[in-house]
Short mmCIF file of C-alpha atoms in Angstrom, two decimals:
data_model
loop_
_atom_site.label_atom_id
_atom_site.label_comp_id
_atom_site.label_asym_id
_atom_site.label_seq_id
_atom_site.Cartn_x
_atom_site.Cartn_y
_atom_site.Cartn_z
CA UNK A 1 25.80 -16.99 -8.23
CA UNK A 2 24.93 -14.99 -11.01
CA UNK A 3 22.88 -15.05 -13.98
CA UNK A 4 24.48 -13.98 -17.46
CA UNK A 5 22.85 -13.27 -20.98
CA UNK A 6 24.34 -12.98 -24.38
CA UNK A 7 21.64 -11.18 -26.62
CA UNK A 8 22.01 -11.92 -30.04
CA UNK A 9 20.70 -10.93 -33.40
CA UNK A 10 19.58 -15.15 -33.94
CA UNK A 11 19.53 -16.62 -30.39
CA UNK A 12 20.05 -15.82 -26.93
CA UNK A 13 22.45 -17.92 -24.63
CA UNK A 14 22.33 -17.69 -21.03
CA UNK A 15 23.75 -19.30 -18.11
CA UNK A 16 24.70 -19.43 -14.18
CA UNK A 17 27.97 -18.67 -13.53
CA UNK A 18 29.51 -18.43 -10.05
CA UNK A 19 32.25 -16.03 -8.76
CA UNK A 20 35.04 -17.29 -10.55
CA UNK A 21 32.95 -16.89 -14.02
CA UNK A 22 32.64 -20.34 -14.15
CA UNK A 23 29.64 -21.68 -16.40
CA UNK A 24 27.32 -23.61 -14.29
CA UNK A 25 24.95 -24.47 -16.89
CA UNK A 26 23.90 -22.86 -19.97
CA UNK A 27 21.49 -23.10 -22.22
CA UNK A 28 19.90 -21.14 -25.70
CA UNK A 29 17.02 -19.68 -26.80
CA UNK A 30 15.79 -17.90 -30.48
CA UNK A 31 15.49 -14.27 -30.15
CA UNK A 32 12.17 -12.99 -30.46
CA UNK A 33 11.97 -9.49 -32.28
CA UNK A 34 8.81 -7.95 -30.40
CA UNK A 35 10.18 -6.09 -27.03
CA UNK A 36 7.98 -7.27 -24.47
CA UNK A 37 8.50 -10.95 -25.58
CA UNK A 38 12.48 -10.77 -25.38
CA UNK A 39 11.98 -8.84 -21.63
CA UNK A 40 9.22 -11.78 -20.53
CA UNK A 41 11.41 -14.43 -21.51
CA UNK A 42 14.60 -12.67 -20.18
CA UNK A 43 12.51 -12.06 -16.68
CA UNK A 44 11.29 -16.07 -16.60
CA UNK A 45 14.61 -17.22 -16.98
CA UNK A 46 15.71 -15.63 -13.95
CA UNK A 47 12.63 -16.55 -12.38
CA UNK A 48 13.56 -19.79 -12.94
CA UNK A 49 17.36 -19.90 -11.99
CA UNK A 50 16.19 -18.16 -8.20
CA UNK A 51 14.64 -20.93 -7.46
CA UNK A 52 17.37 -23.40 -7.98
CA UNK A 53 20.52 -20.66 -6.83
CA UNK A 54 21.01 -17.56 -4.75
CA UNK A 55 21.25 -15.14 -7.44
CA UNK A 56 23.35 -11.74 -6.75
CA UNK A 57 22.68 -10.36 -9.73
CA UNK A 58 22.01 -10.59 -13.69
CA UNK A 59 24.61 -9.71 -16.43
CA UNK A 60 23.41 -8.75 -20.36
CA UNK A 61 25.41 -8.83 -22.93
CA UNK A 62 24.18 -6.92 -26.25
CA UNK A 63 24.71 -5.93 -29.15
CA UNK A 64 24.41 -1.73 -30.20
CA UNK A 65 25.57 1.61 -28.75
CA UNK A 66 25.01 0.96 -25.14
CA UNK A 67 25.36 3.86 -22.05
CA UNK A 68 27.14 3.10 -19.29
CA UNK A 69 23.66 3.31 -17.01
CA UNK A 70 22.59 0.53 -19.43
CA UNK A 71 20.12 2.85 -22.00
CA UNK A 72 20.45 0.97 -25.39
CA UNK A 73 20.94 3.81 -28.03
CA UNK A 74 20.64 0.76 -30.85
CA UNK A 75 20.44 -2.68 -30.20
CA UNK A 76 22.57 -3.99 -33.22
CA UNK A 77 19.42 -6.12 -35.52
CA UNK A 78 17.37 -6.04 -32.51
CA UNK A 79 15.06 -3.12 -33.98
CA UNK A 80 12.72 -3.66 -30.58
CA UNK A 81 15.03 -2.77 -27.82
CA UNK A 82 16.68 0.24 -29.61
CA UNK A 83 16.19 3.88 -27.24
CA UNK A 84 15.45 1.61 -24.09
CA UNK A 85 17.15 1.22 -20.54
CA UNK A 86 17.40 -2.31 -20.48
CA UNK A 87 19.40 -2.04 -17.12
CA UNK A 88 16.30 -0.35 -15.64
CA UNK A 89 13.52 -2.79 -17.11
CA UNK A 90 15.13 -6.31 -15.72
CA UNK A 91 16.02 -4.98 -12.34
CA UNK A 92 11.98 -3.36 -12.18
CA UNK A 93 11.70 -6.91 -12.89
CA UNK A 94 13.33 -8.88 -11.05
CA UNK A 95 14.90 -7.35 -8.26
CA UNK A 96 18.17 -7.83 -8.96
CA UNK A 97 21.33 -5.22 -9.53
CA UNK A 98 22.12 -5.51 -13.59
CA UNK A 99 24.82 -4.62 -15.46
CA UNK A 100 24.18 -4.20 -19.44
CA UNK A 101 27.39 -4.39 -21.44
CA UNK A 102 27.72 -4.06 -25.22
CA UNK A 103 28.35 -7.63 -26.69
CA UNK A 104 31.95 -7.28 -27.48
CA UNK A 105 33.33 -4.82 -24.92
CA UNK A 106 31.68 -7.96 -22.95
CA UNK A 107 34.23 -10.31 -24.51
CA UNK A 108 36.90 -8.09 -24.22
CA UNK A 109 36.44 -8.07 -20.03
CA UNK A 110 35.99 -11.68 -20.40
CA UNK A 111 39.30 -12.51 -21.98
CA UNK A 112 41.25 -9.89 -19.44
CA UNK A 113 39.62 -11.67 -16.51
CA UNK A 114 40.10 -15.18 -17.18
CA UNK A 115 40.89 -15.47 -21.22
CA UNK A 116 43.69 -14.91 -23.68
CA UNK A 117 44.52 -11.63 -22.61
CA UNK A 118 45.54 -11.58 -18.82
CA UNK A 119 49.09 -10.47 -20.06
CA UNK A 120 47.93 -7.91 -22.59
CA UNK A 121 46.80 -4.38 -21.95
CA UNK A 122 46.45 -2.54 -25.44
CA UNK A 123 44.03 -5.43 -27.28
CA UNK A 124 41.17 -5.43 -29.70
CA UNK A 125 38.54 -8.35 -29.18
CA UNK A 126 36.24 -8.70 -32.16
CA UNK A 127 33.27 -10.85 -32.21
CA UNK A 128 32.13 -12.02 -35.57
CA UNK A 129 28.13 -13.04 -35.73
CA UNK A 130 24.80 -11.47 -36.85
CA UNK A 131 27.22 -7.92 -37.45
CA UNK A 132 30.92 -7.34 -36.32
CA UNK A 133 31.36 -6.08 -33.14
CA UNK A 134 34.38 -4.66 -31.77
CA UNK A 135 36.01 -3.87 -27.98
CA UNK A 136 38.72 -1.59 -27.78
CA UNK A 137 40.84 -2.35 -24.23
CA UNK A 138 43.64 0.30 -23.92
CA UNK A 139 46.22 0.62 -21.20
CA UNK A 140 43.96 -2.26 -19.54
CA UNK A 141 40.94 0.02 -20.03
CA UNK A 142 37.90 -0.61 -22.30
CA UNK A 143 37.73 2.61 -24.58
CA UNK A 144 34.05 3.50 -25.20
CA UNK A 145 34.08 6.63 -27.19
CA UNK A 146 32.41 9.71 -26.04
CA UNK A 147 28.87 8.03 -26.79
CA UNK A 148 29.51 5.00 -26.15
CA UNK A 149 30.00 3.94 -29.74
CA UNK A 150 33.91 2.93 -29.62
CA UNK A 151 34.59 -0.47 -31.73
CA UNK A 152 31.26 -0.49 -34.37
CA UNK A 153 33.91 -1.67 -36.49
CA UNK A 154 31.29 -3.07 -38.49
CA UNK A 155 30.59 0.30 -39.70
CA UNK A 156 33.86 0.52 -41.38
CA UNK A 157 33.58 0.36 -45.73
CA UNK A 158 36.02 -1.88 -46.96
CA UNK A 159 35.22 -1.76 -50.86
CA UNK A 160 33.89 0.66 -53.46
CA UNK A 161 31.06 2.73 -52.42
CA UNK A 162 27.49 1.93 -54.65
CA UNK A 163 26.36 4.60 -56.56
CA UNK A 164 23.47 4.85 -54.93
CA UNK A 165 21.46 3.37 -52.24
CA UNK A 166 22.51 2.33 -48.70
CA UNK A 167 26.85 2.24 -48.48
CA UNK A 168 26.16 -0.14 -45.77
CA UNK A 169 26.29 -3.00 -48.62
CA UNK A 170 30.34 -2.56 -48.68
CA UNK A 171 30.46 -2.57 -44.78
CA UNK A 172 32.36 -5.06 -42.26
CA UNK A 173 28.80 -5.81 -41.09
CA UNK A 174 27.56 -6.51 -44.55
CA UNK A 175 30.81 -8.60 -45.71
CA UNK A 176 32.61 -9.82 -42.94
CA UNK A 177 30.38 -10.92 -40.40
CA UNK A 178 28.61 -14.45 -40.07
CA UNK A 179 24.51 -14.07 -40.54
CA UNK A 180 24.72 -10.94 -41.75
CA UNK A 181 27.28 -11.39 -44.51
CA UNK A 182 28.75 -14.85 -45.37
CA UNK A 183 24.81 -16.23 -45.05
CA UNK A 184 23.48 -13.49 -47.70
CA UNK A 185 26.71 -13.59 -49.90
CA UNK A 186 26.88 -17.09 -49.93
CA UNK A 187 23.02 -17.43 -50.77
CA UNK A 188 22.77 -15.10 -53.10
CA UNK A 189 25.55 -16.42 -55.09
CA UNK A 190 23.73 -19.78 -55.50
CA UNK A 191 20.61 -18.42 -56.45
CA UNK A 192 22.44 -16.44 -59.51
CA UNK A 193 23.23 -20.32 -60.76
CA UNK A 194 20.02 -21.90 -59.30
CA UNK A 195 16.58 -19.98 -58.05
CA UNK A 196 15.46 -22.70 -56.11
CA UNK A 197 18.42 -23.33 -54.16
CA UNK A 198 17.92 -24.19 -50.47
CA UNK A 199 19.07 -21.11 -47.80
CA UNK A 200 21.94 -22.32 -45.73
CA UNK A 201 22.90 -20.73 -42.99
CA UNK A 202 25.30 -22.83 -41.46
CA UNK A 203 29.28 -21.95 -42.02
CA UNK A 204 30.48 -25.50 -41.59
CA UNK A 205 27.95 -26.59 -44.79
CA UNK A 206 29.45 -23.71 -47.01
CA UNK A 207 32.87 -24.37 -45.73
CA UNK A 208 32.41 -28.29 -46.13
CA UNK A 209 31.01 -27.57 -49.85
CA UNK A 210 33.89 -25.73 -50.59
CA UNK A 211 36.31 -28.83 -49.11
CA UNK A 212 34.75 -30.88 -52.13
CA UNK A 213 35.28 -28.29 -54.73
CA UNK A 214 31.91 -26.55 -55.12
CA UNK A 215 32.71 -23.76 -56.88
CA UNK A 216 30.22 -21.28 -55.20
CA UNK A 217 31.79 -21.91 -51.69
CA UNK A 218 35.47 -21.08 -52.86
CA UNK A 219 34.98 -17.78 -54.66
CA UNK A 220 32.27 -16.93 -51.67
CA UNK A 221 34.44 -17.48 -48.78
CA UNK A 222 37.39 -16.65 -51.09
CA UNK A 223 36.14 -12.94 -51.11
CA UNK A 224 34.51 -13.43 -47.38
CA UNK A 225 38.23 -14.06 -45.79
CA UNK A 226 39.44 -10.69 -47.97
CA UNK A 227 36.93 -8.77 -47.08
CA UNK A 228 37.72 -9.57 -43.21
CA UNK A 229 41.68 -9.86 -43.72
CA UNK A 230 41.23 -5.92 -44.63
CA UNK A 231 38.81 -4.98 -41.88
CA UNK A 232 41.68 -6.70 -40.05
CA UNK A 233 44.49 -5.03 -41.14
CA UNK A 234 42.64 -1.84 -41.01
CA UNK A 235 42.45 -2.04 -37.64
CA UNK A 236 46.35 -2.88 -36.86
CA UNK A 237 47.28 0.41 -38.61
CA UNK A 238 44.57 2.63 -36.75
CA UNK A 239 45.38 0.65 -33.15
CA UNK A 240 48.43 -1.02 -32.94
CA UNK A 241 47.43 -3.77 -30.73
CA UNK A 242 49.37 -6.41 -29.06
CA UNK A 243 47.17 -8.76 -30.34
CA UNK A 244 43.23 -8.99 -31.97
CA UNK A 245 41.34 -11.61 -30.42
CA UNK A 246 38.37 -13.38 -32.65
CA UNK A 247 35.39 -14.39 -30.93
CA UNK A 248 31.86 -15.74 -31.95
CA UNK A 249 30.64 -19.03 -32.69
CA UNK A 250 32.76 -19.05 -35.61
CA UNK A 251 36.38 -18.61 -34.35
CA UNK A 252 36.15 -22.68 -32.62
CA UNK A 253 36.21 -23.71 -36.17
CA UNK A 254 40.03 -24.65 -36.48
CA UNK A 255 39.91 -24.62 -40.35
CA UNK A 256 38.44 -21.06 -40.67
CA UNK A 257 41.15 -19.84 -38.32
CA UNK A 258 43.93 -21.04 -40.58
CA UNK A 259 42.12 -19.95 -43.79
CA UNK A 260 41.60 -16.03 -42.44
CA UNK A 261 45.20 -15.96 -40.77
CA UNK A 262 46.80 -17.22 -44.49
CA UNK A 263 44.65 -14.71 -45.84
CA UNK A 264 46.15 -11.88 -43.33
CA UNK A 265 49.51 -13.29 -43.99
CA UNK A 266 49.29 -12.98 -47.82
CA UNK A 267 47.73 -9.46 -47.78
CA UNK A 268 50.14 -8.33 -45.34
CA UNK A 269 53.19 -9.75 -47.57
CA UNK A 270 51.62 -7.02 -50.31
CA UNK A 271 51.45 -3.97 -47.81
CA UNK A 272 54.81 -2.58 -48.36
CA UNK A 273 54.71 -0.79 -44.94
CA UNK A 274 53.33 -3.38 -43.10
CA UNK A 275 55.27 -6.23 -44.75
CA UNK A 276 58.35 -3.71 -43.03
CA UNK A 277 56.65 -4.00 -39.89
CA UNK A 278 55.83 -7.50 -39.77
CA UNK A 279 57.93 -9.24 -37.58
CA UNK A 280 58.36 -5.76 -35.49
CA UNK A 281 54.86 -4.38 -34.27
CA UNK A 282 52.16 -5.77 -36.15
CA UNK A 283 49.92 -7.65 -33.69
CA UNK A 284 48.64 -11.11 -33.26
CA UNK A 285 45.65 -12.50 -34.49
CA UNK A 286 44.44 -15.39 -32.71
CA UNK A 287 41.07 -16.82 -31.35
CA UNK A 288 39.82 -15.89 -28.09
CA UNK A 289 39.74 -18.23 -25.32
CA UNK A 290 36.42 -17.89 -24.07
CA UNK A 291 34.48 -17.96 -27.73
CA UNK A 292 31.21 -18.05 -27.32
CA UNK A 293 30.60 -17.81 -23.49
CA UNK A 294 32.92 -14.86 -23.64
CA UNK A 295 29.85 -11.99 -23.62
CA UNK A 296 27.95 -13.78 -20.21
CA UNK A 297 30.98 -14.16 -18.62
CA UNK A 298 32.23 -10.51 -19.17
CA UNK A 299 28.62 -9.24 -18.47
CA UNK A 300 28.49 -10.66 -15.04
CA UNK A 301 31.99 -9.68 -14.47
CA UNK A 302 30.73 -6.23 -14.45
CA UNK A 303 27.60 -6.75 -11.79
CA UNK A 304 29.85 -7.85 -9.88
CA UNK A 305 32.32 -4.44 -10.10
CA UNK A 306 28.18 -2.30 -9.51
CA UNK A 307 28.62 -0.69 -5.76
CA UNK A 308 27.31 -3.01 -2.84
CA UNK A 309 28.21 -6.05 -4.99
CA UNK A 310 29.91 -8.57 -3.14
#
């Protein structure tokens, strides 16, 4: 048995999974910003499941720039765990061989093991929550980059630069992910017509909104499905995949599924080149299988590929 973590920017989710990465039981936990809190809590929880299974060892998934001996260059929102070997701390710990995986490379070994892409070698998995993350799998390889930074597509622009201040406003991460754009975009756009609006930060209340013809939560998501449509397309030029699997919490919502693959469609249809290409090579875009267990199971995949692993 192992035990697998998904770090998040909002909550943790963890789990024990056997060898099959099969979900025993799982379970979720806010994310604490203060290091020492997030490696206590990470530590107990194992604590815990070794009482109850024989654990082989731990698998973290994570958002950020992460080395392959599990030193996080950045941690994604996680400001605490930035320029820290997070491989090193939970095995001084608890014993245990880890393996620390960056969140959607994570997914991307999920869905090759036992997801959508068993059949596919030349993929792009992107998972869509606090930022956009992206794996890159090519030739039936994850691609890292030569620092380890390979698939930040959230870092991509994908609108007119400010004149000033921080570009990362126009980014993927800014306008195409979940918390950190639909949330802010969607909030700030109500308190422009009302101050004391309530935050919501909850897609299926904005989407629902929209379904009875608030105005806010059509032009809002409107723009949000653009502004990911053309991250999307980006990527098919620069990659050519066979497909781009969407993952997060998000991508089990049937309805937003349809709504960004019409939105695809209809861009596509105006992209003389691609609209060429379209029923030729342009890839598939379609949810991944594994959603949002997809980072623990990929994380303990790879503990169980560390040497001496059974």
């Amino acid at each position: 048995m192992y035990v697998g973590f998904d770090i998040g920017g909002t909550n943790i989710k963890y789990g024990v999974l056997d060898e099959a990465g099969e979900i025993i039981e799982k379970a979720m936990i806010e994310t604490k910003q203060k290091k020492e809190e997030i490696l206590s809590e990470l530590t107990e929880i194992v604590q815990h499941y070794k009482k109850e299974y024989a654990i082989e060892g731990i698998g973290i998934s994570a958002p950020g720039v992460i080395q392959k001996n599990g030193f996080m260059t950045t941690a994604g929102a996680i400001h605490s765990l930035y320029e820290i070997n997070l491989k090193e701390e939970i095995e001084s710990r608890t014993g245990l061989p880890t393996a620390v995986e960056n969140d959607a490379n994570a997914a991307a070994i999920a869905e090759k093991w036992i997801g959508n892409a068993q059949e596919l070698d030349n993929y792009l998995c992107i998972v869509l929550g606090t930022g956009v993350g992206g794996g890159i799998v090519i030739n039936g390889q994850v691609y890292r980059g030569a620092h380890g930074m390979a698939g930040e597509f959230g870092y991509m622009m994908i609108d007119d630069l400010p004149p000033s201040g921080n570009i990362e406003a126009v980014s993927l991460n800014w306008r195409g992910a979940v918390v950190g754009g639909l949330y802010p975009q969607y909030n700030k756009a109500l308190r422009k017509e009302d101050p004391n609006a309530l935050v919501i930060k909850d897609a299926k209340v904005i989407m629902e909104r929209a379904k009875i013809g608030e105005a806010t939560a059509i032009a809002v998501l409107d723009r949000y499905y653009q502004d990911l449509a053309v991250g999307l397309i980006n990527l098919i030029g620069s990659f050519d995949p066979e497909a781009i699997l969407i993952g997060g919490g998000i991508s089990a919502n049937e309805e937003f599924m349809q709504q960004l693959i019409s939105k695809i469609d209809l861009l596509e249809d105006r992209h003389e080149s691609i609209r060429f290409l379209k029923d030729k090579t342009i890839g598939k875009i379609q949810p991944a299988k594994l959603r949002n267990d997809a980072g623990m199971i990929g994380a303990v995949y790879q503990v169980k590929q560390l040497p001496g692993s059974k």
